[in-house]
Amino acid sequence: MINIYGVNQFPGRVLHSHEFRGADEFFNLNLLLIGGSYSVDDIAVQCYKFGARSVTISARCRPFHYKWPTQVKEVPELIRMEGRTAHFKDGSSTDNIDAIIFCTGYRHSYPFMAKQFDLRCGVTEFVPGDLYKSIFWMSQPSLAYLDAPRQIYTFPMFDIQAALVRDVFLGHVKLPDCTHWQKDVDK
C-alpha cells in the first residue's frame, strides 16, 4: 500500500482490494477508496449496491467522470488523514470515514505453485500468451488460472471464469482439443 501521512493512525479499518471479500461488510459505512482503475470502480459500485452510506474515490490521476449516484463522489489525491477526516490535494476534506480501501494495483503471484506452473504476466501483457480463453494453461489443460487478464472488470469476471472452470471440471462443458487452442490464443 502507499504510504500516506496519518493512515497508520486511522482508527477505522484499512485494507487493500486484494483483501476485499464482499460489500455487505461495508453496509451503512462511509468509505474512502484510493485508486484510479478498474478495481476501484468495481468495489465502489458493489459497496453502493450493498448499502454503503457514502463512497469517496480518491485518485491522483484523471477522474472517471461517471454519472455516479449522489452517495458516490470523486475527489483528488489523498494527501493526509487526521483521525477520521481525509484531506485532499485541492484543499477539500471528507469527514467521518469508517474504512479505507486501497485499490492501487497488484502483481499476480502464485507462491504455492511449483516453479514450472508459476504463471508470468509482464507489465504490458493484457493476457499471458499461454492461456486458452485466458484461463486454461495450454501446457497442462487441467490447470486453470482465474484473474490472469490485466485491466478487466475483475469481480464480475472472476464469477464468470469460476463458473466456466467448474463446468469444465465437472464435465458439463467440453473444451475443444488442445490443438485448436493455439489458434484461439493467437487471435
Coordinates of C-alpha atoms in Angstrom, one line a residue:
M1 CA 0.0 0.0 0.0
I2 CA 1.1 3.6 -0.5
N3 CA 2.4 5.5 2.5
I4 CA 0.1 8.4 3.2
Y5 CA 0.5 10.6 6.3
G6 CA -1.9 9.6 9.1
V7 CA -3.2 6.4 7.6
N8 CA -1.2 4.3 10.2
Q9 CA -3.1 6.2 13.0
F10 CA -6.5 5.9 11.3
P11 CA -9.0 4.4 13.8
G12 CA -11.1 2.5 11.3
R13 CA -10.3 -0.4 9.0
V14 CA -7.6 -0.2 6.3
L15 CA -7.3 -2.9 3.7
H16 CA -6.1 -3.5 0.1
S17 CA -8.5 -4.5 -2.6
H18 CA -7.0 -8.0 -2.7
E19 CA -8.4 -8.5 0.8
F20 CA -11.9 -7.4 -0.2
R21 CA -14.3 -10.3 0.1
G22 CA -17.7 -8.7 -0.2
A23 CA -19.5 -5.3 0.0
D24 CA -22.0 -6.5 2.6
E25 CA -19.5 -5.9 5.4
F26 CA -19.4 -2.1 4.5
F27 CA -23.2 -1.6 4.9
N28 CA -24.0 1.8 6.3
L29 CA -20.3 2.9 6.4
N30 CA -18.5 5.9 4.9
L31 CA -15.8 4.5 2.6
L32 CA -12.7 6.1 1.1
L33 CA -11.4 4.2 -1.9
I34 CA -7.9 5.1 -3.2
G35 CA -7.0 4.2 -6.7
G36 CA -7.8 5.1 -10.3
S37 CA -8.6 2.0 -12.2
Y38 CA -10.9 -1.0 -12.6
S39 CA -10.9 -2.4 -9.0
V40 CA -11.8 0.9 -7.5
D41 CA -14.9 1.3 -9.6
D42 CA -15.9 -2.4 -9.2
I43 CA -15.7 -2.0 -5.4
A44 CA -17.4 1.4 -5.4
V45 CA -20.4 0.0 -7.4
Q46 CA -20.6 -3.1 -5.2
C47 CA -20.4 -1.1 -1.9
Y48 CA -23.0 1.4 -3.2
K49 CA -25.4 -1.5 -4.2
F50 CA -24.9 -3.2 -0.8
G51 CA -25.8 0.0 1.1
A52 CA -22.6 1.9 2.0
R53 CA -23.6 5.3 3.4
S54 CA -21.1 7.0 1.1
V55 CA -18.2 6.1 -1.2
T56 CA -15.4 8.7 -1.8
I57 CA -13.0 7.8 -4.6
S58 CA -9.6 9.5 -4.4
A59 CA -7.3 9.3 -7.4
R60 CA -4.1 11.1 -8.2
C61 CA -4.8 10.7 -12.0
R62 CA -7.7 11.8 -14.0
P63 CA -11.2 11.3 -12.6
F64 CA -13.6 8.8 -14.2
H65 CA -16.3 11.4 -14.8
Y66 CA -19.1 8.8 -14.4
K67 CA -22.6 9.8 -13.5
W68 CA -22.3 8.4 -10.0
P69 CA -25.2 8.2 -7.6
T70 CA -25.2 11.0 -5.0
Q71 CA -23.6 8.7 -2.4
V72 CA -20.5 8.3 -4.6
K73 CA -18.1 11.1 -5.3
E74 CA -14.7 11.6 -6.9
V75 CA -12.1 13.7 -5.2
P76 CA -8.4 14.5 -6.0
E77 CA -5.4 12.7 -4.5
L78 CA -5.5 12.0 -0.7
I79 CA -2.6 13.8 1.0
R80 CA -3.2 13.0 4.6
M81 CA -5.6 11.6 7.2
E82 CA -6.4 13.2 10.6
G83 CA -8.4 10.8 12.6
R84 CA -11.4 10.0 10.5
T85 CA -11.0 13.1 8.2
A86 CA -9.5 12.7 4.8
H87 CA -7.7 15.7 3.3
F88 CA -7.2 16.0 -0.5
K89 CA -4.8 17.8 -2.8
D90 CA -7.3 20.5 -3.7
G91 CA -7.8 21.6 -0.1
S92 CA -11.1 19.8 0.3
S93 CA -11.8 17.2 3.0
T94 CA -14.3 14.4 3.9
D95 CA -15.2 13.7 7.5
N96 CA -16.4 10.5 9.3
I97 CA -14.5 7.9 7.2
D98 CA -15.1 4.4 8.6
A99 CA -12.9 2.4 6.3
I100 CA -10.2 2.9 3.7
I101 CA -9.7 0.5 0.8
F102 CA -6.5 0.8 -1.3
C103 CA -7.2 -0.2 -4.9
T104 CA -3.7 0.6 -6.0
G105 CA -2.8 -2.4 -8.2
Y106 CA -1.2 -5.8 -7.6
R107 CA 1.0 -8.3 -9.2
H108 CA -0.1 -11.9 -9.9
S109 CA 1.7 -14.2 -7.5
Y110 CA 1.4 -17.9 -7.1
P111 CA 4.0 -18.8 -4.5
F112 CA 2.2 -22.0 -3.6
M113 CA 2.7 -23.4 -7.2
A114 CA 5.7 -25.4 -8.3
K115 CA 8.0 -23.1 -10.4
Q116 CA 7.1 -24.8 -13.7
F117 CA 3.5 -23.8 -13.1
D118 CA 4.1 -20.3 -12.0
L119 CA 2.3 -18.0 -14.4
R120 CA 4.2 -15.0 -15.5
C121 CA 2.5 -11.9 -16.8
G122 CA 4.5 -9.0 -18.0
V123 CA 3.5 -5.4 -17.2
T124 CA 2.5 -4.7 -20.8
E125 CA 0.8 -8.0 -21.4
F126 CA -3.0 -8.0 -21.4
V127 CA -3.2 -11.7 -21.1
P128 CA -0.4 -14.2 -20.6
G129 CA 0.1 -15.9 -24.1
D130 CA -0.2 -19.5 -23.0
L131 CA -3.7 -19.5 -21.6
Y132 CA -6.7 -20.7 -23.6
K133 CA -9.7 -18.4 -23.1
S134 CA -7.4 -16.5 -20.7
I135 CA -7.9 -19.4 -18.2
F136 CA -6.7 -22.8 -19.1
W137 CA -2.9 -23.4 -19.3
M138 CA -2.1 -24.9 -22.7
S139 CA 0.8 -27.0 -21.3
Q140 CA -1.4 -28.5 -18.6
P141 CA -5.1 -28.4 -19.6
S142 CA -6.3 -29.4 -16.2
L143 CA -4.7 -26.3 -14.7
A144 CA -6.8 -23.1 -14.6
Y145 CA -5.9 -19.6 -13.6
L146 CA -8.6 -17.2 -12.6
D147 CA -8.0 -13.5 -12.9
A148 CA -5.0 -13.8 -15.3
P149 CA -6.0 -11.0 -17.7
R150 CA -5.0 -7.5 -16.7
Q151 CA -7.3 -4.4 -16.8
I152 CA -10.6 -6.3 -16.8
Y153 CA -13.6 -5.6 -14.6
T154 CA -12.4 -8.0 -12.1
F155 CA -15.1 -9.3 -9.7
P156 CA -17.8 -10.0 -12.3
M157 CA -15.2 -11.7 -14.5
F158 CA -14.0 -13.9 -11.5
D159 CA -17.5 -15.2 -11.1
I160 CA -17.9 -16.0 -14.9
Q161 CA -14.5 -17.6 -15.0
A162 CA -15.1 -19.7 -11.9
A163 CA -18.4 -20.9 -13.4
L164 CA -16.7 -22.0 -16.6
V165 CA -13.9 -23.8 -14.8
R166 CA -16.5 -25.6 -12.6
D167 CA -18.5 -26.7 -15.6
V168 CA -15.4 -27.9 -17.5
F169 CA -14.0 -29.8 -14.5
L170 CA -17.4 -31.4 -13.8
G171 CA -17.7 -32.4 -17.5
H172 CA -20.7 -30.2 -18.2
V173 CA -18.8 -28.2 -20.8
K174 CA -16.3 -29.8 -23.2
L175 CA -13.3 -27.8 -24.4
P176 CA -12.0 -28.3 -27.9
D177 CA -8.9 -30.5 -28.4
C178 CA -5.7 -28.7 -27.3
T179 CA -4.5 -28.5 -30.9
H180 CA -7.2 -25.8 -31.5
W181 CA -6.2 -23.8 -28.5
Q182 CA -3.2 -22.1 -30.1
K183 CA -5.4 -20.7 -32.9
D184 CA -7.7 -19.1 -30.3
V185 CA -4.8 -17.7 -28.3
D186 CA -3.2 -16.2 -31.4
K187 CA -6.4 -14.3 -32.3

